[in-house]
Amino acid sequence: DASTDSDGSDDVNFTRVPVRDEQDNPSRYNLCVTTMIAYVSSLTNGGCNKEFNEPLLNQQAEWERARPVKPFLDNLFSGKDLLCCATAVEDFKNIVDIVGGEEEKGRAAALLARITVVPDLPFTGLRPSGKIKERSLLIFGTGHAHKAVTVTANKGFVQAAKQKGARFAVVIHES
């Protein structure tokens, strides 16, 4: 991915923005739907060496071979409390139910068993517009309210929020 941040810097594959009142080793992570999908996907769990009919899937497989997401997330999650807002969990379950294979459904169940589901706490400092979607305001707002670092592949939301003056503690990974 050769895109450039709005500040002119090159993309960083995994970006950490520290939590304000915590050391560089946060104890709690808030998971975005993009992160949960990346974590349980067949592509990130050994399926990146297949050849796909869709060019987009081949591109994602190439990225996964070059910079594996699952080991990064496993390391990040090790010994940490994982939380997620109710809406994100429901959306994740629906996606896995519709498009997930049996192994992905099993990995999803194991991941969900590790997560504490908390009520949605929307961030009220922004209004939905463009790349700022209502679901993202719920997810990132919940992380913010719980003083948790949000783990996400939703770089578009993070950048759009930053341009509007809202900064969230995040770890951004590739999808």
Coordinates of N, CA and C in Angstrom, one line a residue:
D1 N 0.9 -1.2 0.0 CA 0.0 0.0 0.0 C 0.9 1.2 0.0
A2 N 0.8 2.0 -1.1 CA 1.8 3.1 -1.2 C 1.1 4.4 -1.0
S3 N 0.0 4.4 -0.2 CA -0.7 5.7 0.0 C 0.1 6.5 1.0
T4 N -0.3 7.8 1.1 CA 0.4 8.7 2.0 C -0.6 9.3 2.9
D5 N -0.1 9.5 4.2 CA -1.0 10.2 5.2 C -1.2 11.6 4.8
S6 N -2.3 12.2 5.4 CA -2.6 13.6 5.1 C -1.5 14.5 5.5
D7 N -0.6 14.1 6.4 CA 0.5 14.9 6.9 C 1.7 14.8 6.0
G8 N 1.6 14.0 4.9 CA 2.7 13.8 4.0 C 3.6 12.6 4.3
S9 N 3.5 12.0 5.4 CA 4.4 10.9 5.8 C 3.9 9.6 5.1
D10 N 4.8 8.7 4.9 CA 4.5 7.4 4.2 C 3.7 6.6 5.2
D11 N 2.9 5.7 4.7 CA 2.1 4.7 5.5 C 3.1 3.9 6.4
V12 N 2.6 3.6 7.5 CA 3.3 2.7 8.5 C 2.3 1.5 8.6
N13 N 2.9 0.4 8.5 CA 2.0 -0.8 8.5 C 1.3 -1.0 9.8
F14 N 2.0 -0.8 10.9 CA 1.3 -0.9 12.2 C 1.7 0.4 13.0
T15 N 0.7 1.1 13.3 CA 0.9 2.4 13.9 C 0.3 2.4 15.3
R16 N 1.1 2.9 16.3 CA 0.6 3.0 17.6 C 0.6 4.4 18.0
V17 N -0.6 4.9 18.5 CA -0.7 6.2 19.1 C -1.0 5.9 20.6
P18 N -0.1 6.4 21.5 CA -0.2 6.0 22.9 C -1.4 6.6 23.6
V19 N -1.8 5.8 24.6 CA -2.9 6.3 25.4 C -2.4 7.4 26.3
R20 N -3.2 8.4 26.5 CA -2.8 9.6 27.2 C -2.3 9.3 28.6
D21 N -3.0 8.6 29.4 CA -2.7 8.4 30.8 C -2.1 7.1 31.2
E22 N -1.7 6.3 30.2 CA -1.1 5.0 30.4 C 0.3 4.9 29.8
Q23 N 1.1 4.0 30.3 CA 2.4 3.8 29.8 C 2.3 3.2 28.4
D24 N 3.4 3.0 27.7 CA 3.4 2.4 26.4 C 2.9 1.0 26.3
N25 N 2.5 0.4 27.4 CA 2.1 -1.0 27.4 C 0.6 -1.0 28.0
P26 N -0.4 -0.7 27.2 CA -1.7 -0.7 27.7 C -2.2 -2.0 28.2
S27 N -3.1 -2.1 29.1 CA -3.6 -3.3 29.7 C -4.8 -3.8 29.0
R28 N -5.4 -2.9 28.2 CA -6.8 -3.2 27.6 C -6.8 -2.7 26.2
Y29 N -7.4 -3.6 25.3 CA -7.6 -3.2 23.9 C -9.1 -3.3 23.6
N30 N -9.6 -2.4 22.8 CA -10.9 -2.4 22.3 C -10.8 -2.8 20.8
L31 N -11.6 -3.8 20.4 CA -11.5 -4.4 19.1 C -12.6 -3.8 18.1
C32 N -12.1 -3.5 17.0 CA -13.0 -3.0 15.9 C -13.4 -4.3 15.1
V33 N -14.5 -4.2 14.3 CA -15.0 -5.3 13.5 C -13.8 -5.7 12.5
T34 N -13.1 -4.7 12.0 CA -12.1 -5.0 11.0 C -11.0 -5.9 11.6
T35 N -10.7 -5.7 12.9 CA -9.7 -6.5 13.6 C -10.2 -7.9 13.9
M36 N -11.4 -8.0 14.3 CA -11.9 -9.3 14.6 C -12.0 -10.2 13.3
I37 N -12.4 -9.5 12.2 CA -12.4 -10.2 10.9 C -11.0 -10.7 10.5
A38 N -10.1 -9.7 10.6 CA -8.7 -10.1 10.2 C -8.2 -11.2 11.1
Y39 N -8.5 -11.2 12.4 CA -8.0 -12.2 13.3 C -8.5 -13.6 13.0
V40 N -9.8 -13.8 12.5 CA -10.3 -15.1 12.3 C -10.3 -15.6 10.8
S41 N -10.0 -14.7 9.9 CA -10.0 -15.0 8.5 C -9.1 -16.1 8.1
S42 N -9.6 -16.9 7.2 CA -8.7 -18.0 6.6 C -7.5 -17.4 6.0
L43 N -7.6 -16.3 5.4 CA -6.4 -15.6 4.8 C -5.3 -15.4 5.8
T44 N -5.6 -15.0 7.0 CA -4.6 -14.7 8.0 C -4.2 -15.9 8.9
N45 N -4.9 -17.0 8.6 CA -4.7 -18.2 9.4 C -4.2 -19.4 8.4
G46 N -3.2 -19.0 7.6 CA -2.6 -20.1 6.8 C -3.1 -20.1 5.3
G47 N -4.1 -19.3 5.0 CA -4.6 -19.4 3.6 C -4.1 -18.4 2.6
C48 N -3.0 -17.7 3.0 CA -2.5 -16.7 2.1 C -1.6 -17.2 1.0
N49 N -1.4 -18.5 0.9 CA -0.6 -19.0 -0.1 C -1.4 -19.6 -1.3
K50 N -2.7 -19.4 -1.2 CA -3.6 -19.9 -2.3 C -3.7 -18.8 -3.4
E51 N -4.1 -19.3 -4.6 CA -4.3 -18.4 -5.7 C -5.8 -18.2 -5.8
F52 N -6.3 -17.0 -5.8 CA -7.7 -16.6 -5.9 C -8.1 -16.1 -7.2
N53 N -9.4 -16.2 -7.5 CA -10.0 -15.7 -8.7 C -10.1 -14.2 -8.7
E54 N -10.3 -13.6 -7.5 CA -10.4 -12.2 -7.4 C -9.1 -11.5 -7.2
P55 N -8.8 -10.5 -8.0 CA -7.5 -9.8 -7.9 C -7.3 -9.2 -6.5
L56 N -8.4 -8.6 -5.9 CA -8.3 -8.0 -4.6 C -7.9 -9.1 -3.5
L57 N -8.4 -10.3 -3.6 CA -8.0 -11.3 -2.7 C -6.5 -11.7 -2.9
N58 N -6.1 -11.8 -4.1 CA -4.7 -12.1 -4.4 C -3.8 -11.0 -3.8
Q59 N -4.2 -9.7 -3.9 CA -3.4 -8.6 -3.4 C -3.4 -8.7 -1.9
Q60 N -4.5 -9.0 -1.2 CA -4.5 -9.1 0.2 C -3.7 -10.3 0.7
A61 N -3.7 -11.4 -0.1 CA -2.8 -12.6 0.2 C -1.4 -12.2 0.1
E62 N -1.0 -11.4 -0.9 CA 0.4 -10.9 -1.0 C 0.8 -10.1 0.2
W63 N -0.1 -9.2 0.6 CA 0.2 -8.3 1.7 C 0.4 -9.2 3.0
E64 N -0.5 -10.2 3.1 CA -0.4 -11.1 4.3 C 0.9 -11.9 4.3
R65 N 1.3 -12.3 3.1 CA 2.6 -13.1 3.1 C 3.7 -12.2 3.5
A66 N 3.7 -10.9 3.1 CA 4.8 -9.9 3.3 C 4.8 -9.5 4.8
R67 N 3.6 -9.2 5.3 CA 3.4 -8.7 6.7 C 2.2 -9.4 7.4
P68 N 2.5 -10.5 7.9 CA 1.4 -11.3 8.6 C 0.7 -10.5 9.7
V69 N -0.6 -10.5 9.7 CA -1.4 -9.7 10.7 C -1.6 -10.6 11.9
K70 N -1.9 -11.9 11.8 CA -2.3 -12.7 12.9 C -1.2 -12.8 14.0
P71 N 0.1 -13.0 13.6 CA 1.1 -13.0 14.7 C 1.2 -11.7 15.4
F72 N 1.1 -10.6 14.6 CA 1.1 -9.3 15.2 C 0.0 -9.1 16.3
L73 N -1.2 -9.5 15.9 CA -2.3 -9.4 16.8 C -2.2 -10.3 18.0
D74 N -1.7 -11.6 17.7 CA -1.5 -12.5 18.8 C -0.6 -11.9 19.9
N75 N 0.5 -11.3 19.4 CA 1.5 -10.7 20.3 C 0.9 -9.5 21.0
L76 N 0.1 -8.7 20.3 CA -0.5 -7.5 20.9 C -1.5 -7.9 22.0
F77 N -2.3 -9.0 21.7 CA -3.4 -9.4 22.6 C -2.9 -10.2 23.8
S78 N -1.7 -10.7 23.8 CA -1.2 -11.6 24.8 C -1.2 -10.9 26.2
G79 N -1.9 -11.6 27.1 CA -2.0 -11.1 28.5 C -2.8 -9.8 28.7
K80 N -3.6 -9.4 27.7 CA -4.3 -8.2 27.7 C -5.8 -8.5 27.9
D81 N -6.5 -7.5 28.4 CA -8.0 -7.6 28.5 C -8.5 -7.1 27.1
L82 N -9.4 -7.8 26.5 CA -10.0 -7.4 25.2 C -11.5 -7.1 25.5
L83 N -11.9 -5.9 24.9 CA -13.3 -5.5 25.0 C -13.8 -5.1 23.7
C84 N -15.1 -5.0 23.6 CA -15.7 -4.7 22.3 C -17.1 -4.2 22.6
C85 N -17.6 -3.2 21.9 CA -19.0 -2.7 22.1 C -20.0 -3.7 21.5
A86 N -21.2 -3.7 22.0 CA -22.2 -4.7 21.6 C -22.5 -4.6 20.1
T87 N -22.6 -3.4 19.6 CA -22.9 -3.3 18.1 C -21.8 -4.0 17.3
A88 N -20.6 -3.8 17.6 CA -19.5 -4.3 16.8 C -19.5 -5.9 16.9
V89 N -19.8 -6.4 18.1 CA -19.9 -7.9 18.3 C -21.0 -8.4 17.4
E90 N -22.2 -7.8 17.5 CA -23.3 -8.3 16.7 C -23.0 -8.2 15.2
D91 N -22.4 -7.1 14.7 CA -22.0 -7.0 13.3 C -21.0 -8.0 12.9
F92 N -20.0 -8.3 13.8 CA -19.0 -9.3 13.5 C -19.7 -10.7 13.4
K93 N -20.6 -11.0 14.3 CA -21.2 -12.3 14.3 C -22.0 -12.5 13.0
N94 N -22.7 -11.4 12.6 CA -23.5 -11.5 11.4 C -22.7 -11.7 10.2
I95 N -21.5 -11.1 10.1 CA -20.6 -11.2 9.0 C -20.1 -12.7 8.9
V96 N -19.7 -13.2 10.1 CA -19.1 -14.5 10.2 C -20.2 -15.5 9.8
D97 N -21.4 -15.3 10.3 CA -22.5 -16.3 10.0 C -22.8 -16.3 8.5
I98 N -22.7 -15.2 7.8 CA -23.0 -15.1 6.4 C -21.9 -15.7 5.5
V99 N -20.7 -15.2 5.8 CA -19.6 -15.6 4.8 C -18.5 -16.5 5.4
G100 N -18.6 -16.8 6.7 CA -17.5 -17.5 7.3 C -17.7 -19.0 7.1
G101 N -16.5 -19.7 6.9 CA -16.5 -21.1 6.8 C -16.5 -21.7 8.2
E102 N -16.5 -23.0 8.3 CA -16.6 -23.7 9.6 C -15.4 -23.3 10.5
E103 N -14.2 -23.3 9.9 CA -13.0 -23.0 10.7 C -13.0 -21.6 11.2
E104 N -13.5 -20.7 10.3 CA -13.6 -19.2 10.7 C -14.6 -19.1 11.8
K105 N -15.7 -19.8 11.7 CA -16.7 -19.7 12.8 C -16.1 -20.2 14.1
G106 N -15.3 -21.3 14.0 CA -14.7 -21.8 15.3 C -13.7 -20.8 15.8
R107 N -12.9 -20.2 15.0 CA -12.0 -19.1 15.5 C -12.7 -17.9 16.0
A108 N -13.9 -17.6 15.4 CA -14.7 -16.5 15.9 C -15.2 -16.8 17.3
A109 N -15.7 -18.0 17.5 CA -16.2 -18.4 18.8 C -15.1 -18.3 19.9
A110 N -13.9 -18.8 19.5 CA -12.8 -18.7 20.5 C -12.4 -17.3 20.8
L111 N -12.4 -16.4 19.8 CA -12.1 -15.0 20.0 C -13.2 -14.3 20.9
L112 N -14.4 -14.6 20.5 CA -15.5 -14.0 21.3 C -15.5 -14.4 22.8
A113 N -15.0 -15.6 23.0 CA -14.9 -16.1 24.4 C -13.9 -15.3 25.2
R114 N -12.9 -14.7 24.5 CA -11.9 -13.9 25.2 C -12.3 -12.4 25.4
I115 N -13.4 -12.0 24.7 CA -13.8 -10.6 24.7 C -14.8 -10.3 25.8
T116 N -14.7 -9.2 26.4 CA -15.7 -8.6 27.3 C -16.6 -7.7 26.5
V117 N -17.9 -8.0 26.3 CA -18.8 -7.2 25.5 C -19.3 -6.1 26.5
V118 N -19.2 -4.9 26.0 CA -19.6 -3.7 26.8 C -20.7 -2.9 26.1
P119 N -21.5 -2.2 26.8 CA -22.5 -1.4 26.1 C -21.8 -0.3 25.1
D120 N -22.5 0.0 24.1 CA -22.1 1.0 23.1 C -22.0 2.3 23.9
L121 N -20.9 3.0 23.7 CA -20.7 4.4 24.3 C -20.2 5.3 23.1
P122 N -21.2 5.9 22.4 CA -20.8 6.7 21.2 C -20.0 7.9 21.6
F123 N -19.0 8.2 20.7 CA -18.2 9.4 20.8 C -19.1 10.5 20.3
T124 N -19.4 11.5 21.1 CA -20.3 12.6 20.7 C -19.6 13.9 20.2
G125 N -18.3 13.8 20.1 CA -17.5 15.0 19.6 C -17.5 15.1 18.1
L126 N -18.0 14.1 17.4 CA -18.1 14.2 15.9 C -19.5 13.7 15.5
R127 N -19.8 14.2 14.3 CA -21.1 13.8 13.7 C -20.7 12.9 12.5
P128 N -21.6 11.9 12.2 CA -21.4 11.1 11.0 C -21.3 11.9 9.7
S129 N -20.3 11.7 8.9 CA -20.2 12.3 7.6 C -19.0 11.7 6.8
G130 N -19.1 11.5 5.5 CA -18.0 10.9 4.8 C -17.5 9.6 5.3
K131 N -16.3 9.6 5.8 CA -15.6 8.4 6.3 C -15.9 8.3 7.8
I132 N -16.7 9.2 8.4 CA -17.0 9.1 9.8 C -18.4 8.5 9.9
K133 N -18.4 7.2 10.1 CA -19.7 6.4 10.1 C -20.2 6.3 11.6
E134 N -21.5 6.1 11.7 CA -22.1 6.0 13.0 C -21.5 4.8 13.8
R135 N -21.3 3.6 13.1 CA -20.7 2.5 13.8 C -19.3 2.7 14.3
S136 N -18.5 3.5 13.5 CA -17.2 3.8 14.0 C -17.2 4.7 15.2
L137 N -18.2 5.6 15.2 CA -18.3 6.5 16.4 C -18.7 5.7 17.7
L138 N -19.4 4.6 17.5 CA -19.7 3.7 18.6 C -18.5 2.9 19.0
I139 N -17.8 2.4 18.1 CA -16.6 1.5 18.4 C -15.5 2.4 19.0
F140 N -15.1 3.5 18.4 CA -14.0 4.3 18.9 C -14.4 5.0 20.2
G141 N -15.7 5.4 20.2 CA -16.2 6.0 21.5 C -16.2 5.1 22.7
T142 N -16.5 3.9 22.4 CA -16.4 2.9 23.5 C -15.0 2.7 24.0
G143 N -14.1 2.6 23.1 CA -12.7 2.5 23.5 C -12.2 3.7 24.3
H144 N -12.6 4.9 23.8 CA -12.2 6.1 24.4 C -12.8 6.2 25.8
A145 N -14.1 5.8 26.0 CA -14.7 5.9 27.3 C -14.1 4.9 28.3
H146 N -13.6 3.8 27.8 CA -13.0 2.8 28.7 C -11.5 3.0 28.8
K147 N -10.9 4.1 28.2 CA -9.5 4.3 28.2 C -8.7 3.1 27.7
A148 N -9.3 2.5 26.6 CA -8.6 1.4 26.0 C -8.1 1.8 24.6
V149 N -7.1 1.2 24.2 CA -6.5 1.4 22.8 C -7.4 0.6 21.9
T150 N -7.9 1.3 20.8 CA -8.7 0.6 19.8 C -7.8 0.0 18.7
V151 N -8.0 -1.2 18.5 CA -7.2 -1.9 17.5 C -8.1 -2.0 16.2
T152 N -7.6 -1.5 15.1 CA -8.4 -1.4 13.9 C -7.6 -1.4 12.6
A153 N -8.3 -1.7 11.5 CA -7.7 -1.5 10.2 C -8.4 -0.3 9.5
N154 N -9.3 0.4 10.2 CA -10.1 1.5 9.7 C -9.3 2.8 9.7
K155 N -8.3 2.9 8.9 CA -7.4 4.0 8.9 C -8.2 5.3 8.4
G156 N -9.1 5.0 7.5 CA -9.9 6.1 6.9 C -10.6 6.9 8.0
F157 N -11.3 6.2 9.0 CA -11.9 6.9 10.1 C -11.0 7.6 10.9
V158 N -9.9 7.0 11.3 CA -8.9 7.6 12.2 C -8.4 8.9 11.6
Q159 N -8.1 8.9 10.3 CA -7.6 10.1 9.6 C -8.6 11.2 9.5
A160 N -9.9 10.8 9.2 CA -11.0 11.7 9.1 C -11.3 12.4 10.4
A161 N -11.2 11.6 11.5 CA -11.5 12.1 12.8 C -10.3 13.1 13.2
K162 N -9.1 12.7 12.9 CA -8.0 13.6 13.2 C -8.1 14.9 12.5
Q163 N -8.5 14.9 11.2 CA -8.7 16.1 10.5 C -9.8 17.0 11.1
K164 N -10.7 16.4 11.8 CA -11.8 17.2 12.5 C -11.4 17.5 13.9
G165 N -10.2 17.2 14.3 CA -9.7 17.5 15.7 C -9.9 16.5 16.7
A166 N -10.4 15.3 16.4 CA -10.6 14.2 17.4 C -9.4 13.2 17.2
R167 N -8.8 12.9 18.3 CA -7.7 11.9 18.3 C -8.1 10.7 19.2
F168 N -7.9 9.5 18.7 CA -8.1 8.3 19.5 C -6.8 7.5 19.7
A169 N -6.7 6.8 20.8 CA -5.6 5.9 21.0 C -5.9 4.7 20.2
V170 N -5.0 4.4 19.2 CA -5.2 3.4 18.3 C -4.0 2.6 18.0
V171 N -4.1 1.3 17.6 CA -3.1 0.6 16.9 C -3.8 0.2 15.5
I172 N -3.2 0.7 14.4 CA -3.7 0.4 13.1 C -2.9 -0.7 12.5
H173 N -3.6 -1.7 12.0 CA -3.0 -2.8 11.3 C -3.6 -2.9 9.9
E174 N -3.0 -3.7 9.0 CA -3.5 -3.9 7.7 C -4.7 -4.9 7.8
S175 N -5.6 -4.8 6.8 CA -6.7 -5.7 6.8 C -6.5 -6.9 6.1

